PDB file of C-alpha atoms in Angstrom:
ATOM      1  CA  MET A   1      66.417  96.373 129.634  1.00  0.00           C
ATOM      2  CA  SER A   2      66.270  93.618 127.120  1.00  0.00           C
ATOM      3  CA  GLU A   3      63.089  93.132 125.008  1.00  0.00           C
ATOM      4  CA  ARG A   4      60.908  90.062 124.070  1.00  0.00           C
ATOM      5  CA  ARG A   5      60.307  89.106 120.674  1.00  0.00           C
ATOM      6  CA  ARG A   6      56.678  90.623 119.666  1.00  0.00           C
ATOM      7  CA  ILE A   7      53.990  87.901 119.637  1.00  0.00           C
ATOM      8  CA  PRO A   8      51.340  88.504 116.719  1.00  0.00           C
ATOM      9  CA  GLN A   9      47.975  88.412 117.145  1.00  0.00           C
ATOM     10  CA  ALA A  10      46.257  84.646 115.735  1.00  0.00           C
ATOM     11  CA  SER A  11      44.715  85.510 112.697  1.00  0.00           C
ATOM     12  CA  ALA A  12      45.131  84.839 109.019  1.00  0.00           C
ATOM     13  CA  PRO A  13      48.547  84.340 108.382  1.00  0.00           C
ATOM     14  CA  THR A  14      50.253  87.742 107.879  1.00  0.00           C
ATOM     15  CA  ASP A  15      53.781  88.951 107.342  1.00  0.00           C
ATOM     16  CA  ASP A  16      54.162  89.659 110.774  1.00  0.00           C
ATOM     17  CA  GLN A  17      53.074  86.273 111.866  1.00  0.00           C
ATOM     18  CA  ILE A  18      55.509  84.415 109.413  1.00  0.00           C
ATOM     19  CA  ARG A  19      58.368  86.705 110.139  1.00  0.00           C
ATOM     20  CA  PHE A  20      57.764  85.719 113.830  1.00  0.00           C
ATOM     21  CA  CYS A  21      57.644  82.047 113.391  1.00  0.00           C
ATOM     22  CA  ALA A  22      60.542  81.793 110.805  1.00  0.00           C
ATOM     23  CA  GLY A  23      62.554  83.430 113.687  1.00  0.00           C
ATOM     24  CA  VAL A  24      61.650  81.299 116.069  1.00  0.00           C
ATOM     25  CA  ILE A  25      62.360  77.914 113.830  1.00  0.00           C
ATOM     26  CA  ASP A  26      65.821  79.768 112.836  1.00  0.00           C
ATOM     27  CA  ASP A  27      66.745  80.171 116.522  1.00  0.00           C
ATOM     28  CA  SER A  28      66.114  76.546 117.042  1.00  0.00           C
ATOM     29  CA  GLY A  29      68.659  75.333 114.484  1.00  0.00           C
ATOM     30  CA  VAL A  30      66.525  72.652 113.718  1.00  0.00           C
ATOM     31  CA  ALA A  31      65.710  73.369 109.929  1.00  0.00           C
ATOM     32  CA  GLY A  32      69.266  73.781 108.906  1.00  0.00           C
ATOM     33  CA  ARG A  33      70.035  70.212 110.869  1.00  0.00           C
ATOM     34  CA  ILE A  34      67.373  68.215 109.212  1.00  0.00           C
ATOM     35  CA  GLU A  35      68.131  70.132 105.748  1.00  0.00           C
ATOM     36  CA  ALA A  36      72.018  68.644 106.041  1.00  0.00           C
ATOM     37  CA  GLN A  37      70.675  64.869 106.491  1.00  0.00           C
ATOM     38  CA  ILE A  38      68.281  64.986 103.838  1.00  0.00           C
ATOM     39  CA  THR A  39      69.840  66.855 101.035  1.00  0.00           C
ATOM     40  CA  ALA A  40      70.921  64.436  98.365  1.00  0.00           C
ATOM     41  CA  SER A  41      74.052  64.885  96.004  1.00  0.00           C
ATOM     42  CA  THR A  42      72.079  63.542  93.025  1.00  0.00           C
ATOM     43  CA  GLY A  43      68.434  63.774  91.412  1.00  0.00           C
ATOM     44  CA  ARG A  44      66.237  67.107  90.746  1.00  0.00           C
ATOM     45  CA  PRO A  45      67.024  69.793  93.394  1.00  0.00           C
ATOM     46  CA  ARG A  46      64.136  69.926  95.976  1.00  0.00           C
ATOM     47  CA  THR A  47      62.406  73.234  95.817  1.00  0.00           C
ATOM     48  CA  LEU A  48      60.573  73.318  98.861  1.00  0.00           C
ATOM     49  CA  SER A  49      62.791  73.575 102.262  1.00  0.00           C
ATOM     50  CA  VAL A  50      62.380  72.064 105.709  1.00  0.00           C
ATOM     51  CA  ARG A  51      62.319  75.790 107.158  1.00  0.00           C
ATOM     52  CA  ALA A  52      58.944  76.262 105.098  1.00  0.00           C
ATOM     53  CA  LEU A  53      57.451  73.322 106.081  1.00  0.00           C
ATOM     54  CA  LEU A  54      58.197  74.037 109.851  1.00  0.00           C
ATOM     55  CA  VAL A  55      57.363  77.629 109.614  1.00  0.00           C
ATOM     56  CA  ALA A  56      53.838  76.373 108.196  1.00  0.00           C
ATOM     57  CA  LEU A  57      53.363  73.512 111.015  1.00  0.00           C
ATOM     58  CA  PHE A  58      54.513  76.583 113.572  1.00  0.00           C
ATOM     59  CA  VAL A  59      51.901  78.901 111.866  1.00  0.00           C
ATOM     60  CA  LEU A  60      48.975  76.132 112.053  1.00  0.00           C
ATOM     61  CA  ALA A  61      49.755  75.173 115.583  1.00  0.00           C
ATOM     62  CA  ILE A  62      49.950  79.207 116.943  1.00  0.00           C
ATOM     63  CA  ASP A  63      46.362  79.533 115.373  1.00  0.00           C
ATOM     64  CA  ASP A  64      45.177  76.295 116.781  1.00  0.00           C
ATOM     65  CA  ARG A  65      44.199  74.848 113.535  1.00  0.00           C
ATOM     66  CA  PRO A  66      44.727  71.172 112.571  1.00  0.00           C
ATOM     67  CA  LEU A  67      48.526  70.286 111.951  1.00  0.00           C
ATOM     68  CA  HIS A  68      47.525  68.649 108.440  1.00  0.00           C
ATOM     69  CA  LEU A  69      49.756  68.482 105.586  1.00  0.00           C
ATOM     70  CA  SER A  70      46.735  69.517 103.469  1.00  0.00           C
ATOM     71  CA  GLY A  71      47.032  72.874 105.600  1.00  0.00           C
ATOM     72  CA  VAL A  72      50.204  73.264 105.064  1.00  0.00           C
ATOM     73  CA  THR A  73      50.015  73.005 101.641  1.00  0.00           C
ATOM     74  CA  ARG A  74      46.946  75.558 101.483  1.00  0.00           C
ATOM     75  CA  LEU A  75      49.162  77.848 103.686  1.00  0.00           C
ATOM     76  CA  LEU A  76      52.033  77.812 101.725  1.00  0.00           C
ATOM     77  CA  PHE A  77      50.665  77.915  98.302  1.00  0.00           C
ATOM     78  CA  THR A  78      47.594  79.839  98.442  1.00  0.00           C
ATOM     79  CA  GLY A  79      48.006  81.937 101.533  1.00  0.00           C
ATOM     80  CA  LEU A  80      51.172  83.819 101.553  1.00  0.00           C
ATOM     81  CA  SER A  81      51.936  87.326 100.431  1.00  0.00           C
ATOM     82  CA  GLY A  82      54.592  87.728  97.777  1.00  0.00           C
ATOM     83  CA  THR A  83      56.868  89.285 101.058  1.00  0.00           C
ATOM     84  CA  SER A  84      56.397  85.948 102.977  1.00  0.00           C
ATOM     85  CA  ARG A  85      56.827  83.662 100.107  1.00  0.00           C
ATOM     86  CA  SER A  86      60.035  85.310  99.103  1.00  0.00           C
ATOM     87  CA  LEU A  87      61.182  84.871 102.868  1.00  0.00           C
ATOM     88  CA  LEU A  88      60.300  81.224 103.040  1.00  0.00           C
ATOM     89  CA  GLY A  89      61.654  80.650  99.483  1.00  0.00           C
ATOM     90  CA  VAL A  90      58.308  79.053  98.495  1.00  0.00           C
ATOM     91  CA  THR A  91      58.029  78.838  94.565  1.00  0.00           C
ATOM     92  CA  GLY A  92      54.787  78.146  92.736  1.00  0.00           C
ATOM     93  CA  GLU A  93      50.970  78.487  93.374  1.00  0.00           C
ATOM     94  CA  ALA A  94      48.287  76.324  93.745  1.00  0.00           C
ATOM     95  CA  THR A  95      45.237  77.846  91.995  1.00  0.00           C
ATOM     96  CA  THR A  96      43.603  75.024  90.510  1.00  0.00           C
ATOM     97  CA  THR A  97      42.924  71.506  91.677  1.00  0.00           C
ATOM     98  CA  ARG A  98      45.632  69.706  89.772  1.00  0.00           C
ATOM     99  CA  SER A  99      48.569  72.381  91.315  1.00  0.00           C
ATOM    100  CA  PHE A 100      46.904  71.844  94.488  1.00  0.00           C
ATOM    101  CA  LEU A 101      47.543  67.832  94.527  1.00  0.00           C
ATOM    102  CA  CYS A 102      51.031  68.776  92.842  1.00  0.00           C
ATOM    103  CA  ALA A 103      52.038  71.118  95.606  1.00  0.00           C
ATOM    104  CA  TYR A 104      50.647  68.663  98.284  1.00  0.00           C
ATOM    105  CA  ARG A 105      52.635  65.840  96.930  1.00  0.00           C
ATOM    106  CA  ARG A 106      55.904  68.109  97.219  1.00  0.00           C
ATOM    107  CA  VAL A 107      54.921  69.004 100.824  1.00  0.00           C
ATOM    108  CA  ARG A 108      53.917  65.036 101.941  1.00  0.00           C
ATOM    109  CA  TYR A 109      57.199  64.034 100.353  1.00  0.00           C
ATOM    110  CA  LEU A 110      59.212  66.395 102.061  1.00  0.00           C
ATOM    111  CA  PHE A 111      57.472  65.507 105.433  1.00  0.00           C
ATOM    112  CA  HIS A 112      58.096  61.741 105.009  1.00  0.00           C
ATOM    113  CA  LYS A 113      61.866  62.603 104.125  1.00  0.00           C
ATOM    114  CA  VAL A 114      61.913  64.584 107.576  1.00  0.00           C
ATOM    115  CA  CYS A 115      59.984  61.669 109.367  1.00  0.00           C
ATOM    116  CA  ALA A 116      63.046  59.030 107.927  1.00  0.00           C
ATOM    117  CA  VAL A 117      65.700  60.427 109.744  1.00  0.00           C
ATOM    118  CA  MET A 118      63.524  61.129 113.166  1.00  0.00           C
ATOM    119  CA  ASP A 119      61.328  58.291 113.551  1.00  0.00           C
ATOM    120  CA  PRO A 120      62.574  55.746 115.776  1.00  0.00           C
ATOM    121  CA  SER A 121      59.453  53.249 115.022  1.00  0.00           C
ATOM    122  CA  GLY A 122      59.692  50.805 112.010  1.00  0.00           C
ATOM    123  CA  LEU A 123      55.906  49.736 112.522  1.00  0.00           C
ATOM    124  CA  PRO A 124      53.380  49.783 109.617  1.00  0.00           C
ATOM    125  CA  LYS A 125      51.017  52.726 110.088  1.00  0.00           C
ATOM    126  CA  SER A 126      47.653  54.312 108.934  1.00  0.00           C
ATOM    127  CA  ARG A 127      45.849  50.927 108.600  1.00  0.00           C
ATOM    128  CA  ARG A 128      44.297  48.343 110.470  1.00  0.00           C
ATOM    129  CA  ILE A 129      45.573  44.983 109.713  1.00  0.00           C
ATOM    130  CA  ARG A 130      45.104  41.686 111.026  1.00  0.00           C
ATOM    131  CA  ILE A 131      47.373  40.822 114.113  1.00  0.00           C
ATOM    132  CA  GLU A 132      48.685  37.681 112.633  1.00  0.00           C
ATOM    133  CA  ALA A 133      49.995  39.830 109.687  1.00  0.00           C
ATOM    134  CA  PHE A 134      51.626  42.522 111.558  1.00  0.00           C
ATOM    135  CA  ASP A 135      55.208  40.972 112.192  1.00  0.00           C
ATOM    136  CA  ALA A 136      55.582  40.617 108.226  1.00  0.00           C
ATOM    137  CA  LEU A 137      55.154  43.952 107.739  1.00  0.00           C
ATOM    138  CA  VAL A 138      57.430  45.492 110.282  1.00  0.00           C
ATOM    139  CA  ASN A 139      60.659  47.298 109.053  1.00  0.00           C
ATOM    140  CA  GLU A 140      63.179  46.015 111.260  1.00  0.00           C
ATOM    141  CA  MET A 141      65.678  48.464 112.679  1.00  0.00           C
ATOM    142  CA  SER A 142      68.945  48.114 114.491  1.00  0.00           C
ATOM    143  CA  ASP A 143      69.225  49.079 118.135  1.00  0.00           C
ATOM    144  CA  GLU A 144      72.035  51.709 116.847  1.00  0.00           C
ATOM    145  CA  GLU A 145      69.467  53.138 114.114  1.00  0.00           C
ATOM    146  CA  ARG A 146      66.892  53.331 116.683  1.00  0.00           C
ATOM    147  CA  ARG A 147      68.765  55.010 119.075  1.00  0.00           C
ATOM    148  CA  ARG A 148      70.115  57.574 116.731  1.00  0.00           C
ATOM    149  CA  ARG A 149      66.534  58.454 115.341  1.00  0.00           C
ATOM    150  CA  SER A 150      65.304  58.700 118.743  1.00  0.00           C
ATOM    151  CA  GLU A 151      68.088  61.136 119.782  1.00  0.00           C
ATOM    152  CA  ALA A 152      67.371  63.054 116.734  1.00  0.00           C
ATOM    153  CA  LEU A 153      63.941  63.394 117.393  1.00  0.00           C
ATOM    154  CA  GLU A 154      64.021  64.599 121.209  1.00  0.00           C
ATOM    155  CA  GLU A 155      67.221  66.955 120.242  1.00  0.00           C
ATOM    156  CA  ALA A 156      65.214  68.490 117.605  1.00  0.00           C
ATOM    157  CA  VAL A 157      61.827  68.995 120.067  1.00  0.00           C
ATOM    158  CA  ALA A 158      64.199  70.034 122.803  1.00  0.00           C
ATOM    159  CA  ASP A 159      65.850  72.810 120.721  1.00  0.00           C
ATOM    160  CA  LEU A 160      62.666  73.843 119.461  1.00  0.00           C
ATOM    161  CA  LEU A 161      60.956  74.333 122.869  1.00  0.00           C
ATOM    162  CA  VAL A 162      64.031  76.347 124.356  1.00  0.00           C
ATOM    163  CA  ALA A 163      63.761  78.443 121.103  1.00  0.00           C
ATOM    164  CA  LEU A 164      60.256  79.235 122.372  1.00  0.00           C
ATOM    165  CA  VAL A 165      61.378  80.020 125.822  1.00  0.00           C
ATOM    166  CA  HIS A 166      63.444  82.662 124.788  1.00  0.00           C
ATOM    167  CA  VAL A 167      60.647  84.395 123.069  1.00  0.00           C
ATOM    168  CA  ALA A 168      60.473  85.650 126.689  1.00  0.00           C
ATOM    169  CA  CYS A 169      62.859  88.689 127.758  1.00  0.00           C
ATOM    170  CA  ALA A 170      66.008  88.373 129.307  1.00  0.00           C
ATOM    171  CA  ASP A 171      64.668  89.807 132.434  1.00  0.00           C
ATOM    172  CA  GLU A 172      61.827  87.411 133.024  1.00  0.00           C
ATOM    173  CA  LEU A 173      64.073  84.592 132.390  1.00  0.00           C
ATOM    174  CA  ALA A 174      66.542  85.910 134.918  1.00  0.00           C
ATOM    175  CA  ARG A 175      63.963  85.279 137.763  1.00  0.00           C
ATOM    176  CA  PHE A 176      64.050  81.606 136.784  1.00  0.00           C
ATOM    177  CA  GLY A 177      65.926  79.990 139.759  1.00  0.00           C
ATOM    178  CA  GLY A 178      66.179  76.529 138.121  1.00  0.00           C
ATOM    179  CA  SER A 179      63.493  74.664 139.661  1.00  0.00           C
ATOM    180  CA  VAL A 180      61.467  72.451 137.247  1.00  0.00           C
ATOM    181  CA  GLY A 181      58.162  70.275 137.472  1.00  0.00           C
ATOM    182  CA  LEU A 182      58.031  67.178 135.710  1.00  0.00           C
ATOM    183  CA  ASP A 183      54.826  65.159 135.009  1.00  0.00           C
ATOM    184  CA  ALA A 184      53.302  63.042 132.115  1.00  0.00           C
ATOM    185  CA  THR A 185      50.135  63.386 130.354  1.00  0.00           C
ATOM    186  CA  PRO A 186      48.229  61.270 127.829  1.00  0.00           C
ATOM    187  CA  VAL A 187      48.132  62.099 124.236  1.00  0.00           C
ATOM    188  CA  ALA A 188      45.191  60.423 122.465  1.00  0.00           C
ATOM    189  CA  LEU A 189      45.820  59.330 119.057  1.00  0.00           C
ATOM    190  CA  TRP A 190      43.630  59.614 116.279  1.00  0.00           C
ATOM    191  CA  SER A 191      43.268  55.481 116.195  1.00  0.00           C
ATOM    192  CA  ARG A 192      41.230  52.460 117.526  1.00  0.00           C
ATOM    193  CA  GLY A 193      43.579  50.488 119.795  1.00  0.00           C
ATOM    194  CA  ARG A 194      44.449  46.904 119.497  1.00  0.00           C
ATOM    195  CA  SER A 195      41.850  44.811 120.037  1.00  0.00           C
ATOM    196  CA  ASP A 196      42.229  40.836 120.737  1.00  0.00           C
ATOM    197  CA  LYS A 197      38.163  40.529 119.972  1.00  0.00           C
ATOM    198  CA  THR A 198      38.338  41.882 116.542  1.00  0.00           C
ATOM    199  CA  GLY A 199      42.183  40.544 115.805  1.00  0.00           C
ATOM    200  CA  LEU A 200      42.877  43.817 114.361  1.00  0.00           C
ATOM    201  CA  CYS A 201      46.132  46.075 115.230  1.00  0.00           C
ATOM    202  CA  ALA A 202      45.749  49.913 115.933  1.00  0.00           C
ATOM    203  CA  ALA A 203      46.240  52.205 112.566  1.00  0.00           C
ATOM    204  CA  ASP A 204      48.793  53.802 114.830  1.00  0.00           C
ATOM    205  CA  PRO A 205      50.561  50.876 116.671  1.00  0.00           C
ATOM    206  CA  ASP A 206      53.258  53.248 118.299  1.00  0.00           C
ATOM    207  CA  GLY A 207      50.626  53.778 120.792  1.00  0.00           C
ATOM    208  CA  ALA A 208      49.141  51.492 123.670  1.00  0.00           C
ATOM    209  CA  TRP A 209      46.457  51.283 126.390  1.00  0.00           C
ATOM    210  CA  TYR A 210      46.508  54.296 128.950  1.00  0.00           C
ATOM    211  CA  VAL A 211      44.584  53.553 132.095  1.00  0.00           C
ATOM    212  CA  ARG A 212      44.600  56.008 134.828  1.00  0.00           C
ATOM    213  CA  GLU A 213      45.173  53.521 137.512  1.00  0.00           C
ATOM    214  CA  GLY A 214      48.348  52.043 138.703  1.00  0.00           C
ATOM    215  CA  ASP A 215      51.342  52.798 136.257  1.00  0.00           C
ATOM    216  CA  HIS A 216      49.313  53.978 133.211  1.00  0.00           C
ATOM    217  CA  ARG A 217      49.952  50.651 131.415  1.00  0.00           C
ATOM    218  CA  GLU A 218      47.778  47.974 130.294  1.00  0.00           C
ATOM    219  CA  ALA A 219      49.228  45.360 127.356  1.00  0.00           C
ATOM    220  CA  ASN A 220      45.910  44.173 126.333  1.00  0.00           C
ATOM    221  CA  GLY A 221      43.297  46.993 126.323  1.00  0.00           C
ATOM    222  CA  PRO A 222      39.995  46.403 128.425  1.00  0.00           C
ATOM    223  CA  SER A 223      39.922  43.500 130.824  1.00  0.00           C
ATOM    224  CA  GLY A 224      36.371  44.056 132.118  1.00  0.00           C
ATOM    225  CA  LYS A 225      37.062  46.063 134.952  1.00  0.00           C
ATOM    226  CA  PRO A 226      35.548  49.517 135.681  1.00  0.00           C
ATOM    227  CA  LEU A 227      38.446  52.244 134.728  1.00  0.00           C
ATOM    228  CA  ARG A 228      38.205  55.879 135.215  1.00  0.00           C
ATOM    229  CA  LYS A 229      40.313  56.687 132.130  1.00  0.00           C
ATOM    230  CA  LEU A 230      41.195  54.279 129.129  1.00  0.00           C
ATOM    231  CA  LEU A 231      42.264  55.480 125.845  1.00  0.00           C
ATOM    232  CA  TRP A 232      44.787  54.567 122.972  1.00  0.00           C
ATOM    233  CA  ALA A 233      47.635  57.041 123.391  1.00  0.00           C
ATOM    234  CA  LEU A 234      51.123  58.058 123.988  1.00  0.00           C
ATOM    235  CA  GLU A 235      52.603  59.426 126.889  1.00  0.00           C
ATOM    236  CA  ALA A 236      54.139  62.958 126.844  1.00  0.00           C
ATOM    237  CA  THR A 237      56.740  63.606 129.700  1.00  0.00           C
ATOM    238  CA  ILE A 238      57.075  67.359 130.248  1.00  0.00           C
ATOM    239  CA  ALA A 239      59.508  69.574 132.041  1.00  0.00           C
ATOM    240  CA  THR A 240      58.194  73.150 132.968  1.00  0.00           C
ATOM    241  CA  LEU A 241      59.942  76.297 134.486  1.00  0.00           C
ATOM    242  CA  GLY A 242      59.042  76.042 138.043  1.00  0.00           C
ATOM    243  CA  ARG A 243      59.801  77.836 141.389  1.00  0.00           C
ATOM    244  CA  GLY A 244      61.379  76.545 144.816  1.00  0.00           C
ATOM    245  CA  PRO A 245      59.662  76.193 148.103  1.00  0.00           C
ATOM    246  CA  GLY A 246      58.169  79.487 149.250  1.00  0.00           C
ATOM    247  CA  ALA A 247      59.242  81.338 145.966  1.00  0.00           C
ATOM    248  CA  VAL A 248      56.406  83.477 144.700  1.00  0.00           C
ATOM    249  CA  PRO A 249      55.583  83.611 140.966  1.00  0.00           C
ATOM    250  CA  ALA A 250      58.098  85.803 138.916  1.00  0.00           C
ATOM    251  CA  HIS A 251      58.205  84.121 135.823  1.00  0.00           C
ATOM    252  CA  PRO A 252      55.934  82.114 133.410  1.00  0.00           C
ATOM    253  CA  ASN A 253      55.567  78.538 133.604  1.00  0.00           C
ATOM    254  CA  LEU A 254      57.000  77.579 129.976  1.00  0.00           C
ATOM    255  CA  ALA A 255      57.762  74.123 128.976  1.00  0.00           C
ATOM    256  CA  VAL A 256      61.541  73.286 128.709  1.00  0.00           C
ATOM    257  CA  GLY A 257      61.573  69.825 127.933  1.00  0.00           C
ATOM    258  CA  LEU A 258      59.338  66.822 126.310  1.00  0.00           C
ATOM    259  CA  ALA A 259      59.665  63.352 125.237  1.00  0.00           C
ATOM    260  CA  MET A 260      56.823  61.030 123.742  1.00  0.00           C
ATOM    261  CA  ALA A 261      56.938  57.233 124.706  1.00  0.00           C
ATOM    262  CA  ARG A 262      54.350  54.412 125.143  1.00  0.00           C
ATOM    263  CA  PRO A 263      52.063  54.828 128.414  1.00  0.00           C
ATOM    264  CA  GLY A 264      54.040  53.430 131.330  1.00  0.00           C
ATOM    265  CA  VAL A 265      57.119  52.609 129.568  1.00  0.00           C
ATOM    266  CA  ASP A 266      60.239  53.428 131.598  1.00  0.00           C
ATOM    267  CA  PRO A 267      59.124  56.796 132.970  1.00  0.00           C
ATOM    268  CA  ALA A 268      61.813  56.904 135.134  1.00  0.00           C
ATOM    269  CA  GLY A 269      64.391  57.005 132.007  1.00  0.00           C
ATOM    270  CA  THR A 270      62.213  59.039 129.926  1.00  0.00           C
ATOM    271  CA  GLY A 271      62.289  61.598 132.783  1.00  0.00           C
ATOM    272  CA  VAL A 272      66.306  61.521 133.195  1.00  0.00           C
ATOM    273  CA  ARG A 273      66.561  62.105 129.283  1.00  0.00           C
ATOM    274  CA  VAL A 274      64.179  65.099 129.577  1.00  0.00           C
ATOM    275  CA  LEU A 275      65.854  66.680 132.529  1.00  0.00           C
ATOM    276  CA  ALA A 276      69.442  66.160 131.119  1.00  0.00           C
ATOM    277  CA  ARG A 277      68.437  68.015 127.663  1.00  0.00           C
ATOM    278  CA  VAL A 278      67.037  70.663 129.978  1.00  0.00           C
ATOM    279  CA  ARG A 279      70.516  70.944 131.813  1.00  0.00           C
ATOM    280  CA  ALA A 280      72.361  70.678 128.553  1.00  0.00           C
ATOM    281  CA  ARG A 281      70.881  73.920 127.022  1.00  0.00           C
ATOM    282  CA  GLY A 282      72.278  75.891 129.848  1.00  0.00           C
ATOM    283  CA  PHE A 283      69.364  76.018 132.564  1.00  0.00           C
ATOM    284  CA  ALA A 284      70.863  75.958 136.007  1.00  0.00           C
ATOM    285  CA  PRO A 285      69.900  73.046 138.378  1.00  0.00           C
ATOM    286  CA  GLY A 286      67.339  73.648 141.517  1.00  0.00           C
ATOM    287  CA  TYR A 287      64.559  71.854 143.081  1.00  0.00           C
ATOM    288  CA  LEU A 288      62.557  68.986 141.108  1.00  0.00           C
ATOM    289  CA  GLY A 289      58.993  68.899 141.462  1.00  0.00           C
ATOM    290  CA  ALA A 290      57.726  65.355 140.364  1.00  0.00           C
ATOM    291  CA  ASP A 291      55.152  62.537 141.671  1.00  0.00           C
ATOM    292  CA  ARG A 292      56.048  59.039 142.763  1.00  0.00           C
ATOM    293  CA  GLY A 293      55.477  57.372 139.539  1.00  0.00           C
ATOM    294  CA  TYR A 294      59.270  58.326 138.379  1.00  0.00           C
ATOM    295  CA  THR A 295      60.436  56.458 141.302  1.00  0.00           C
ATOM    296  CA  GLN A 296      57.887  53.728 142.174  1.00  0.00           C
ATOM    297  CA  GLY A 297      58.181  54.736 145.621  1.00  0.00           C
TER     298      GLY A 297
END
């Protein structure tokens, strides 16, 4: 009888917690793949690994803490024991304001290096600008480059999710018959949306207005009509382990696939990509539970 990997209790980061998170990241294979893409053969060797960055973000996530790079820096350079620092290959400490800012620069530099090979958007971010100035700041990207980055991002997300699913023991997963549920949910962005009234673009222009009615898409924001839900957001399409008609619950309903897109933009295509990646990772096909948003039936 196989055993699941023991999940540590959420608390201040302990060696047990760091080992658990490092094990999941290692099982996914994502850190090594990204590392191979961003490692340069010239220049000063980088002293912080992608593995350490992803483990720190994972620790923050399971502790329900904000995924801020300052939090990653604080965890890696002030919150680890010697054993955990050795496990993650972290060198140096941040005991003063100056040393913390230096460590933060290392973390931020690495995070942007990772984004550079996985971010399919060339839109200017992190500041509101005039709509008429927006186009001049767009980083033009070929369709091939955008497709390559989008695939790299969705592959990484899929591998991380599958690694998390396999935290459950084999006996639990053996009861899964292949049926999945597919649905989408808005992910609100920490940004004011584009406003034709003020003439300003959003600080996070990859989002769009999400409305509860219709196909979840509203191009120009509020139009004066009463809406039940309206927010500047992305839309997450998520596939979860499910069960066929009449089957009794016999396994956890874990997420096995996810993709992000603008609200209402090609929901069927996004759903197909998510399901294809679930299938490619060895999950047998079964019943699909989904609403008519994917077929527009």
